[in-house]
């Protein structure tokens, strides 16, 4: 492997990655990542970390936390998945993806030593993150789980704080068919004595959280008890909010992300920083850092989450891909003042398509499509069902590009257009547009 493209091709060949093929790529133990860390000299022990799990919002919360510490002048590592366009998006330092040379050097260094272990694509990716964060001596690393929590490769770390944004239905074939089952998997990231931040209270799993907190002697904090947040004003490009954190004075500030669901994510992110400050004896008050949230995209390079392509007509991209996330995005999208609403959407083949179709509002015009990955569900498998049984105004297109161009052609300056349903649909469009 002499160049970066050869290295990248090698990584994509290392057992199927979940985002492409689904459940058969999921490994149900941590043995591989434990062995990889042993070979690398335990880089996971070199860096202070925050660990985030949750069905929705953990990527946004991760970027928000990173923005605060970057604003404070810290060197911040950020590990998220999957990527939208470029593999290197998964591993960033101060918002900048690691270099192609870093990736090449890492794989060349450990190719032989890792060979017998046969790590998966995700295990290689997370090992790369640990390697880079350790070598670059970051001050803090924000680590997002890939799937679940208990058996996720990232669960080898011992963080300063564990955060679970929320729990809802997704990946039931792997994580369980009920909310309590899914919650148990996500609560698997909780470590002995490590504080837990919960972004959402729910009667369906709050008792499980309390039990886990008690059994692990882990202090428990609910975001909604720590941070009071009220919307002041909102538009397509962001929102002004008023917040009060603990006993600190209330402040108003701007966040460059729109949507009620992003306010909940903001509450969770602020709660994490607030508790981390208390844990480390920091003098900074998180409210004084609020201007960091006005530059989340700029500071962290965040893609695909309420990303605005155009103001007139409003064109929004969001990788929401399960019902709870889609409902949250739809709520914000339909608050846009528009004559007509158009939605380009593609889904994965592990989704309950009847359940999904039943949750789609009937008034928009839908442009169903298929991302260019094996895991994508072809529109022909459900287009008749969508139209005849669920009464949707829909057409199907063989590619994301064709669906987007058809939707764009029908979108007047007074309409609004949303692209959603799959990170791969959004990523493919971003790549096509070279954004």
Tab-separated table of C-alpha atoms in Angstrom:
chain	number	residue	atom	x	y	z
A	1	UNK	CA	0.000	0.000	0.000
A	2	UNK	CA	2.020	2.905	-1.327
A	3	UNK	CA	-0.557	5.671	-1.337
A	4	UNK	CA	-3.657	6.858	0.518
A	5	UNK	CA	-6.152	5.507	-2.044
A	6	UNK	CA	-4.703	2.014	-1.687
A	7	UNK	CA	-4.896	2.302	2.092
A	8	UNK	CA	-8.508	3.471	1.895
A	9	UNK	CA	-9.409	0.588	-0.395
A	10	UNK	CA	-7.795	-1.815	2.080
A	11	UNK	CA	-9.819	-0.395	4.988
A	12	UNK	CA	-13.093	-0.758	3.108
A	13	UNK	CA	-12.264	-4.414	2.441
A	14	UNK	CA	-11.842	-5.261	6.119
A	15	UNK	CA	-15.018	-7.177	6.752
A	16	UNK	CA	-18.304	-5.504	5.893
A	17	UNK	CA	-18.975	-2.186	7.589
A	18	UNK	CA	-22.380	-1.910	9.217
A	19	UNK	CA	-23.365	1.267	7.435
A	20	UNK	CA	-23.058	-0.466	4.076
A	21	UNK	CA	-24.443	-3.952	4.698
A	22	UNK	CA	-26.244	-3.863	8.042
A	23	UNK	CA	-26.516	-6.349	10.885
A	24	UNK	CA	-24.145	-9.013	9.543
A	25	UNK	CA	-21.241	-6.587	10.039
A	26	UNK	CA	-21.935	-6.198	13.771
A	27	UNK	CA	-19.495	-7.858	16.156
A	28	UNK	CA	-20.826	-8.861	19.549
A	29	UNK	CA	-17.721	-8.559	21.700
A	30	UNK	CA	-14.796	-6.242	22.429
A	31	UNK	CA	-11.984	-8.758	22.070
A	32	UNK	CA	-10.587	-7.292	18.867
A	33	UNK	CA	-10.388	-3.693	20.044
A	34	UNK	CA	-8.863	-4.825	23.344
A	35	UNK	CA	-6.102	-6.636	21.455
A	36	UNK	CA	-5.561	-3.701	19.101
A	37	UNK	CA	-5.116	-1.330	22.049
A	38	UNK	CA	-2.657	-3.735	23.659
A	39	UNK	CA	-0.593	-3.800	20.464
A	40	UNK	CA	-0.646	0.020	20.236
A	41	UNK	CA	0.453	0.442	23.852
A	42	UNK	CA	-2.963	1.494	25.183
A	43	UNK	CA	-3.437	4.925	23.585
A	44	UNK	CA	-6.957	4.969	25.080
A	45	UNK	CA	-5.312	5.666	28.453
A	46	UNK	CA	-3.443	8.763	27.284
A	47	UNK	CA	-6.343	11.175	26.779
A	48	UNK	CA	-9.249	12.575	28.812
A	49	UNK	CA	-12.468	11.595	27.071
A	50	UNK	CA	-16.220	12.131	27.011
A	51	UNK	CA	-18.308	9.176	25.787
A	52	UNK	CA	-21.679	9.641	24.067
A	53	UNK	CA	-24.377	7.135	23.161
A	54	UNK	CA	-28.026	7.543	22.209
A	55	UNK	CA	-30.463	6.797	19.422
A	56	UNK	CA	-30.520	10.352	18.082
A	57	UNK	CA	-28.569	13.549	18.621
A	58	UNK	CA	-25.264	12.142	19.809
A	59	UNK	CA	-23.442	13.442	16.730
A	60	UNK	CA	-24.812	16.962	17.171
A	61	UNK	CA	-24.091	16.930	20.914
A	62	UNK	CA	-20.550	15.725	20.231
A	63	UNK	CA	-19.924	18.612	17.844
A	64	UNK	CA	-21.431	21.125	20.276
A	65	UNK	CA	-19.158	19.984	23.112
A	66	UNK	CA	-16.147	20.066	20.807
A	67	UNK	CA	-17.008	23.644	19.770
A	68	UNK	CA	-16.942	24.819	23.402
A	69	UNK	CA	-13.536	23.342	24.156
A	70	UNK	CA	-12.114	24.625	20.894
A	71	UNK	CA	-13.387	28.085	21.813
A	72	UNK	CA	-11.536	27.728	25.120
A	73	UNK	CA	-8.327	27.108	23.226
A	74	UNK	CA	-8.087	23.394	23.963
A	75	UNK	CA	-6.839	20.824	21.506
A	76	UNK	CA	-9.942	18.716	20.866
A	77	UNK	CA	-10.239	15.278	19.318
A	78	UNK	CA	-13.608	14.331	17.840
A	79	UNK	CA	-14.557	10.809	16.772
A	80	UNK	CA	-17.916	10.348	15.023
A	81	UNK	CA	-19.448	7.927	12.556
A	82	UNK	CA	-20.386	7.269	9.879
A	83	UNK	CA	-18.853	9.770	7.493
A	84	UNK	CA	-20.808	11.636	4.827
A	85	UNK	CA	-18.210	12.127	2.090
A	86	UNK	CA	-14.638	11.557	3.268
A	87	UNK	CA	-13.505	8.732	5.557
A	88	UNK	CA	-11.297	11.196	7.430
A	89	UNK	CA	-14.389	13.049	8.738
A	90	UNK	CA	-14.545	10.349	11.410
A	91	UNK	CA	-11.370	11.543	13.119
A	92	UNK	CA	-10.828	15.276	13.613
A	93	UNK	CA	-8.570	17.448	15.707
A	94	UNK	CA	-9.897	20.975	16.245
A	95	UNK	CA	-12.399	20.454	13.461
A	96	UNK	CA	-9.800	19.396	10.886
A	97	UNK	CA	-9.866	15.803	9.583
A	98	UNK	CA	-6.677	13.854	10.128
A	99	UNK	CA	-4.381	13.931	7.131
A	100	UNK	CA	-4.145	11.291	4.442
A	101	UNK	CA	-0.552	10.818	5.560
A	102	UNK	CA	-1.708	10.073	9.128
A	103	UNK	CA	-4.105	7.410	7.869
A	104	UNK	CA	-1.485	5.874	5.586
A	105	UNK	CA	1.184	5.871	8.286
A	106	UNK	CA	-1.150	4.249	10.807
A	107	UNK	CA	-2.213	1.416	8.511
A	108	UNK	CA	1.341	0.789	7.315
A	109	UNK	CA	2.596	0.749	10.906
A	110	UNK	CA	0.059	-1.788	12.184
A	111	UNK	CA	-0.814	-3.792	9.083
A	112	UNK	CA	1.310	-6.803	10.054
A	113	UNK	CA	0.564	-6.664	13.790
A	114	UNK	CA	-3.201	-6.445	13.209
A	115	UNK	CA	-3.266	-9.029	10.423
A	116	UNK	CA	-4.106	-12.113	12.499
A	117	UNK	CA	-6.803	-10.258	14.458
A	118	UNK	CA	-8.650	-9.257	11.282
A	119	UNK	CA	-10.231	-6.057	12.651
A	120	UNK	CA	-13.417	-4.763	11.110
A	121	UNK	CA	-13.608	-1.445	9.295
A	122	UNK	CA	-15.044	0.196	12.416
A	123	UNK	CA	-12.334	-1.287	14.652
A	124	UNK	CA	-9.627	0.003	12.305
A	125	UNK	CA	-11.340	3.416	12.310
A	126	UNK	CA	-11.571	3.718	16.074
A	127	UNK	CA	-8.030	2.424	16.554
A	128	UNK	CA	-6.911	5.151	14.141
A	129	UNK	CA	-8.699	7.756	16.261
A	130	UNK	CA	-7.020	6.571	19.458
A	131	UNK	CA	-3.647	6.513	17.704
A	132	UNK	CA	-4.048	10.062	16.347
A	133	UNK	CA	-5.444	11.558	19.542
A	134	UNK	CA	-2.618	10.062	21.566
A	135	UNK	CA	0.145	11.085	19.151
A	136	UNK	CA	-1.236	14.613	18.803
A	137	UNK	CA	-1.685	14.887	22.578
A	138	UNK	CA	-5.184	16.304	22.468
A	139	UNK	CA	-6.464	17.870	25.683
A	140	UNK	CA	-9.829	16.165	25.449
A	141	UNK	CA	-11.482	13.732	23.039
A	142	UNK	CA	-15.212	13.524	22.376
A	143	UNK	CA	-16.109	9.946	21.422
A	144	UNK	CA	-19.413	8.978	19.803
A	145	UNK	CA	-20.493	5.344	19.874
A	146	UNK	CA	-21.132	3.655	16.558
A	147	UNK	CA	-24.037	1.384	17.477
A	148	UNK	CA	-25.607	0.651	20.839
A	149	UNK	CA	-23.018	1.013	23.559
A	150	UNK	CA	-22.327	-2.102	25.607
A	151	UNK	CA	-20.617	-3.988	22.778
A	152	UNK	CA	-19.534	-0.996	20.715
A	153	UNK	CA	-15.781	-0.833	20.057
A	154	UNK	CA	-15.627	2.604	21.664
A	155	UNK	CA	-16.653	1.061	24.980
A	156	UNK	CA	-13.046	0.207	25.743
A	157	UNK	CA	-12.475	3.769	26.967
A	158	UNK	CA	-12.813	4.977	30.565
A	159	UNK	CA	-14.222	8.491	30.151
A	160	UNK	CA	-14.555	11.415	32.529
A	161	UNK	CA	-18.292	11.542	31.772
A	162	UNK	CA	-20.748	9.232	30.009
A	163	UNK	CA	-23.699	10.805	28.204
A	164	UNK	CA	-26.801	9.186	26.739
A	165	UNK	CA	-28.832	11.607	24.648
A	166	UNK	CA	-32.074	9.597	24.379
A	167	UNK	CA	-33.436	6.145	23.595
A	168	UNK	CA	-35.908	5.284	20.840
A	169	UNK	CA	-36.435	2.592	18.217
A	170	UNK	CA	-33.596	1.895	15.778
A	171	UNK	CA	-31.566	-1.186	14.833
A	172	UNK	CA	-34.017	-3.449	16.666
A	173	UNK	CA	-32.564	-6.561	15.017
A	174	UNK	CA	-29.354	-5.906	16.936
A	175	UNK	CA	-30.254	-3.864	20.007
A	176	UNK	CA	-33.644	-5.334	20.921
A	177	UNK	CA	-37.328	-4.975	20.095
A	178	UNK	CA	-38.348	-2.857	23.098
A	179	UNK	CA	-37.228	0.491	24.483
A	180	UNK	CA	-35.981	-1.082	27.754
A	181	UNK	CA	-33.868	-3.586	25.789
A	182	UNK	CA	-32.356	-0.811	23.673
A	183	UNK	CA	-31.791	1.316	26.785
A	184	UNK	CA	-29.858	-1.501	28.479
A	185	UNK	CA	-27.512	-1.688	25.506
A	186	UNK	CA	-26.873	2.052	25.549
A	187	UNK	CA	-26.457	2.114	29.332
A	188	UNK	CA	-23.640	-0.369	28.793
A	189	UNK	CA	-21.263	2.586	28.381
A	190	UNK	CA	-21.697	3.524	32.061
A	191	UNK	CA	-18.540	2.866	34.079
A	192	UNK	CA	-17.953	2.473	37.807
A	193	UNK	CA	-18.028	5.867	39.483
A	194	UNK	CA	-18.176	7.830	36.211
A	195	UNK	CA	-20.909	10.521	36.147
A	196	UNK	CA	-23.831	9.973	33.784
A	197	UNK	CA	-25.595	12.769	31.904
A	198	UNK	CA	-29.038	11.800	30.589
A	199	UNK	CA	-30.406	14.041	27.869
A	200	UNK	CA	-33.995	12.841	28.175
A	201	UNK	CA	-36.295	11.575	30.903
A	202	UNK	CA	-38.711	8.837	29.936
A	203	UNK	CA	-41.049	6.610	31.908
A	204	UNK	CA	-40.023	3.782	29.581
A	205	UNK	CA	-36.447	3.602	30.816
A	206	UNK	CA	-35.813	6.056	33.676
A	207	UNK	CA	-36.004	3.244	36.252
A	208	UNK	CA	-33.298	1.371	34.348
A	209	UNK	CA	-31.113	4.480	34.428
A	210	UNK	CA	-31.565	4.798	38.184
A	211	UNK	CA	-30.732	1.113	38.680
A	212	UNK	CA	-27.595	1.410	36.548
A	213	UNK	CA	-26.489	4.539	38.368
A	214	UNK	CA	-26.878	2.786	41.706
A	215	UNK	CA	-25.180	-0.466	40.685
A	216	UNK	CA	-22.176	1.349	39.210
A	217	UNK	CA	-22.090	4.034	41.930
A	218	UNK	CA	-22.165	6.534	39.070
A	219	UNK	CA	-23.548	10.010	39.886
A	220	UNK	CA	-26.610	10.702	37.728
A	221	UNK	CA	-27.619	14.067	36.259
A	222	UNK	CA	-30.667	14.827	34.095
A	223	UNK	CA	-30.104	17.596	31.559
A	224	UNK	CA	-33.559	19.074	31.983
A	225	UNK	CA	-32.936	19.503	35.725
A	226	UNK	CA	-29.678	21.377	35.166
A	227	UNK	CA	-30.410	23.596	32.177
A	228	UNK	CA	-33.504	25.734	31.651
A	229	UNK	CA	-33.835	26.713	27.997
A	230	UNK	CA	-36.340	28.885	26.155
A	231	UNK	CA	-36.604	29.803	22.477
A	232	UNK	CA	-36.428	33.537	21.764
A	233	UNK	CA	-36.336	33.633	17.955
A	234	UNK	CA	-35.629	31.169	15.159
A	235	UNK	CA	-35.027	31.202	11.420
A	236	UNK	CA	-33.615	28.829	8.836
A	237	UNK	CA	-30.002	29.582	9.760
A	238	UNK	CA	-30.242	29.196	13.518
A	239	UNK	CA	-31.946	30.297	16.699
A	240	UNK	CA	-31.646	32.681	19.631
A	241	UNK	CA	-32.275	31.016	22.976
A	242	UNK	CA	-32.223	32.014	26.615
A	243	UNK	CA	-30.568	29.589	28.990
A	244	UNK	CA	-30.000	29.310	32.692
A	245	UNK	CA	-27.495	26.755	33.964
A	246	UNK	CA	-27.662	25.754	37.609
A	247	UNK	CA	-27.459	28.901	39.714
A	248	UNK	CA	-25.634	30.897	37.051
A	249	UNK	CA	-27.379	33.989	35.627
A	250	UNK	CA	-29.567	33.536	32.554
A	251	UNK	CA	-28.050	34.551	29.209
A	252	UNK	CA	-29.230	34.867	25.616
A	253	UNK	CA	-27.195	33.518	22.765
A	254	UNK	CA	-27.293	32.322	19.157
A	255	UNK	CA	-26.870	28.752	17.917
A	256	UNK	CA	-26.218	28.152	14.220
A	257	UNK	CA	-28.542	25.115	14.128
A	258	UNK	CA	-32.322	25.327	13.802
A	259	UNK	CA	-34.982	23.024	15.178
A	260	UNK	CA	-36.544	22.120	18.494
A	261	UNK	CA	-34.577	18.870	18.571
A	262	UNK	CA	-31.335	20.885	18.408
A	263	UNK	CA	-32.458	22.840	21.467
A	264	UNK	CA	-32.701	19.541	23.321
A	265	UNK	CA	-29.254	18.594	22.038
A	266	UNK	CA	-27.949	21.977	23.178
A	267	UNK	CA	-29.360	21.398	26.664
A	268	UNK	CA	-27.558	18.059	26.810
A	269	UNK	CA	-24.250	19.476	25.546
A	270	UNK	CA	-24.326	22.346	28.043
A	271	UNK	CA	-25.070	19.858	30.846
A	272	UNK	CA	-22.026	17.786	29.918
A	273	UNK	CA	-19.704	20.805	29.879
A	274	UNK	CA	-21.185	22.152	33.129
A	275	UNK	CA	-20.626	18.884	34.992
A	276	UNK	CA	-17.197	18.391	33.472
A	277	UNK	CA	-16.193	21.866	34.654
A	278	UNK	CA	-17.353	21.020	38.168
A	279	UNK	CA	-15.567	17.667	38.048
A	280	UNK	CA	-12.278	19.256	36.981
A	281	UNK	CA	-12.576	22.340	39.155
A	282	UNK	CA	-12.650	24.635	36.126
A	283	UNK	CA	-13.300	28.318	36.719
A	284	UNK	CA	-14.973	28.837	33.337
A	285	UNK	CA	-18.720	29.207	33.367
A	286	UNK	CA	-20.347	27.498	30.425
A	287	UNK	CA	-22.671	30.455	29.855
A	288	UNK	CA	-19.631	32.610	29.072
A	289	UNK	CA	-18.798	30.193	26.254
A	290	UNK	CA	-22.184	30.486	24.575
A	291	UNK	CA	-20.776	32.205	21.499
A	292	UNK	CA	-19.082	28.890	20.646
A	293	UNK	CA	-22.517	27.581	19.660
A	294	UNK	CA	-22.820	30.274	17.012
A	295	UNK	CA	-19.897	28.631	15.202
A	296	UNK	CA	-20.564	24.923	15.590
A	297	UNK	CA	-20.319	24.203	11.865
A	298	UNK	CA	-17.303	26.430	11.304
A	299	UNK	CA	-15.357	25.157	14.312
A	300	UNK	CA	-16.094	21.450	13.957
A	301	UNK	CA	-16.805	20.898	10.258
A	302	UNK	CA	-20.183	19.352	11.018
A	303	UNK	CA	-22.014	18.025	7.945
A	304	UNK	CA	-25.443	16.654	7.174
A	305	UNK	CA	-27.337	17.839	10.233
A	306	UNK	CA	-29.893	20.509	9.284
A	307	UNK	CA	-27.440	21.660	6.622
A	308	UNK	CA	-28.755	24.568	4.556
A	309	UNK	CA	-27.969	24.451	0.843
A	310	UNK	CA	-30.146	27.404	-0.088
A	311	UNK	CA	-32.231	30.077	1.597
A	312	UNK	CA	-34.511	30.751	-1.387
A	313	UNK	CA	-35.887	28.290	-1.963
A	314	UNK	CA	-35.113	26.724	1.421
A	315	UNK	CA	-33.186	23.487	0.796
A	316	UNK	CA	-32.284	21.461	3.883
A	317	UNK	CA	-30.221	18.277	4.235
A	318	UNK	CA	-30.482	16.075	7.314
A	319	UNK	CA	-29.291	12.513	7.818
A	320	UNK	CA	-32.257	11.616	10.074
A	321	UNK	CA	-32.995	7.950	9.418
A	322	UNK	CA	-35.345	6.594	12.099
A	323	UNK	CA	-38.911	7.575	12.905
A	324	UNK	CA	-38.175	9.641	15.996
A	325	UNK	CA	-35.434	11.603	14.237
A	326	UNK	CA	-37.500	12.069	11.085
A	327	UNK	CA	-40.474	13.314	13.092
A	328	UNK	CA	-38.233	15.893	14.783
A	329	UNK	CA	-36.827	17.061	11.440
A	330	UNK	CA	-40.281	17.163	9.845
A	331	UNK	CA	-41.560	19.350	12.685
A	332	UNK	CA	-38.839	21.927	11.998
A	333	UNK	CA	-39.124	21.606	8.205
A	334	UNK	CA	-42.872	22.227	8.157
A	335	UNK	CA	-42.390	25.339	10.284
A	336	UNK	CA	-40.725	26.896	7.232
A	337	UNK	CA	-43.187	29.238	5.543
A	338	UNK	CA	-43.646	27.667	2.109
A	339	UNK	CA	-46.358	27.105	-0.483
A	340	UNK	CA	-45.405	23.467	-1.103
A	341	UNK	CA	-43.083	20.973	0.556
A	342	UNK	CA	-40.918	18.470	-1.326
A	343	UNK	CA	-38.999	15.594	0.265
A	344	UNK	CA	-36.228	13.508	-1.283
A	345	UNK	CA	-35.937	10.381	0.828
A	346	UNK	CA	-34.171	7.033	0.694
A	347	UNK	CA	-34.061	4.363	3.406
A	348	UNK	CA	-32.067	1.300	4.433
A	349	UNK	CA	-33.268	-2.261	3.982
A	350	UNK	CA	-33.397	-2.938	7.726
A	351	UNK	CA	-36.228	-0.456	8.305
A	352	UNK	CA	-39.834	-1.457	9.004
A	353	UNK	CA	-41.058	0.150	5.804
A	354	UNK	CA	-44.768	-0.056	6.651
A	355	UNK	CA	-44.179	1.654	9.971
A	356	UNK	CA	-42.051	4.306	8.300
A	357	UNK	CA	-44.584	5.002	5.539
A	358	UNK	CA	-47.371	5.275	8.089
A	359	UNK	CA	-45.476	8.128	9.780
A	360	UNK	CA	-44.899	10.163	6.610
A	361	UNK	CA	-47.266	13.166	6.299
A	362	UNK	CA	-49.469	12.995	3.216
A	363	UNK	CA	-49.269	16.616	2.033
A	364	UNK	CA	-45.635	16.807	0.763
A	365	UNK	CA	-44.489	15.547	-2.627
A	366	UNK	CA	-42.070	12.620	-2.142
A	367	UNK	CA	-39.148	11.681	-4.364
A	368	UNK	CA	-38.044	8.206	-3.265
A	369	UNK	CA	-34.546	7.095	-4.212
A	370	UNK	CA	-31.812	4.585	-3.495
A	371	UNK	CA	-28.314	5.427	-2.254
A	372	UNK	CA	-25.462	3.617	-3.967
A	373	UNK	CA	-24.756	1.170	-1.109
A	374	UNK	CA	-25.740	-2.509	-0.712
A	375	UNK	CA	-27.785	-1.739	2.405
A	376	UNK	CA	-30.130	0.668	0.595
A	377	UNK	CA	-33.731	-0.357	-0.007
A	378	UNK	CA	-34.798	0.138	-3.623
A	379	UNK	CA	-37.858	2.315	-4.069
A	380	UNK	CA	-39.502	-0.322	-6.297
A	381	UNK	CA	-39.957	-2.494	-3.203
A	382	UNK	CA	-42.336	-0.014	-1.580
A	383	UNK	CA	-43.452	2.677	-4.072
A	384	UNK	CA	-46.779	0.983	-4.845
A	385	UNK	CA	-47.412	0.488	-1.136
A	386	UNK	CA	-46.620	4.166	-0.457
A	387	UNK	CA	-49.059	5.374	-3.094
A	388	UNK	CA	-51.911	2.875	-2.940
A	389	UNK	CA	-52.069	1.980	0.751
A	390	UNK	CA	-50.655	5.079	2.439
A	391	UNK	CA	-51.905	7.681	-0.026
A	392	UNK	CA	-48.573	9.421	-0.549
A	393	UNK	CA	-47.901	11.665	-3.526
A	394	UNK	CA	-44.712	9.937	-4.600
A	395	UNK	CA	-42.448	8.986	-7.476
A	396	UNK	CA	-39.357	6.815	-7.476
A	397	UNK	CA	-35.902	7.380	-8.934
A	398	UNK	CA	-32.993	4.982	-9.368
A	399	UNK	CA	-30.380	7.354	-7.940
A	400	UNK	CA	-30.117	10.157	-5.398
A	401	UNK	CA	-28.962	12.522	-8.118
A	402	UNK	CA	-31.996	11.865	-10.330
A	403	UNK	CA	-34.412	12.284	-7.405
A	404	UNK	CA	-32.784	15.532	-6.284
A	405	UNK	CA	-32.772	17.011	-9.787
A	406	UNK	CA	-36.430	16.070	-10.262
A	407	UNK	CA	-37.357	17.638	-6.922
A	408	UNK	CA	-35.312	20.752	-7.622
A	409	UNK	CA	-37.031	21.180	-10.979
A	410	UNK	CA	-40.418	21.192	-9.243
A	411	UNK	CA	-39.374	23.469	-6.361
A	412	UNK	CA	-40.303	27.110	-6.871
A	413	UNK	CA	-38.655	29.956	-4.904
A	414	UNK	CA	-41.717	29.835	-2.616
A	415	UNK	CA	-41.460	26.093	-1.862
A	416	UNK	CA	-39.189	24.166	0.514
A	417	UNK	CA	-37.114	21.031	-0.150
A	418	UNK	CA	-35.771	18.471	2.338
A	419	UNK	CA	-33.334	15.608	1.675
A	420	UNK	CA	-33.344	12.935	4.404
A	421	UNK	CA	-33.880	9.286	5.343
A	422	UNK	CA	-30.298	8.051	5.257
A	423	UNK	CA	-26.836	9.398	5.935
A	424	UNK	CA	-25.834	7.798	2.663
A	425	UNK	CA	-28.498	9.664	0.708
A	426	UNK	CA	-27.294	12.970	2.157
A	427	UNK	CA	-23.617	12.050	1.784
A	428	UNK	CA	-24.067	10.979	-1.823
A	429	UNK	CA	-25.780	14.258	-2.655
A	430	UNK	CA	-23.053	16.283	-0.916
A	431	UNK	CA	-20.441	14.367	-2.899
A	432	UNK	CA	-22.321	14.930	-6.160
A	433	UNK	CA	-22.549	18.638	-5.425
A	434	UNK	CA	-18.871	18.631	-4.380
A	435	UNK	CA	-19.676	20.364	-1.081
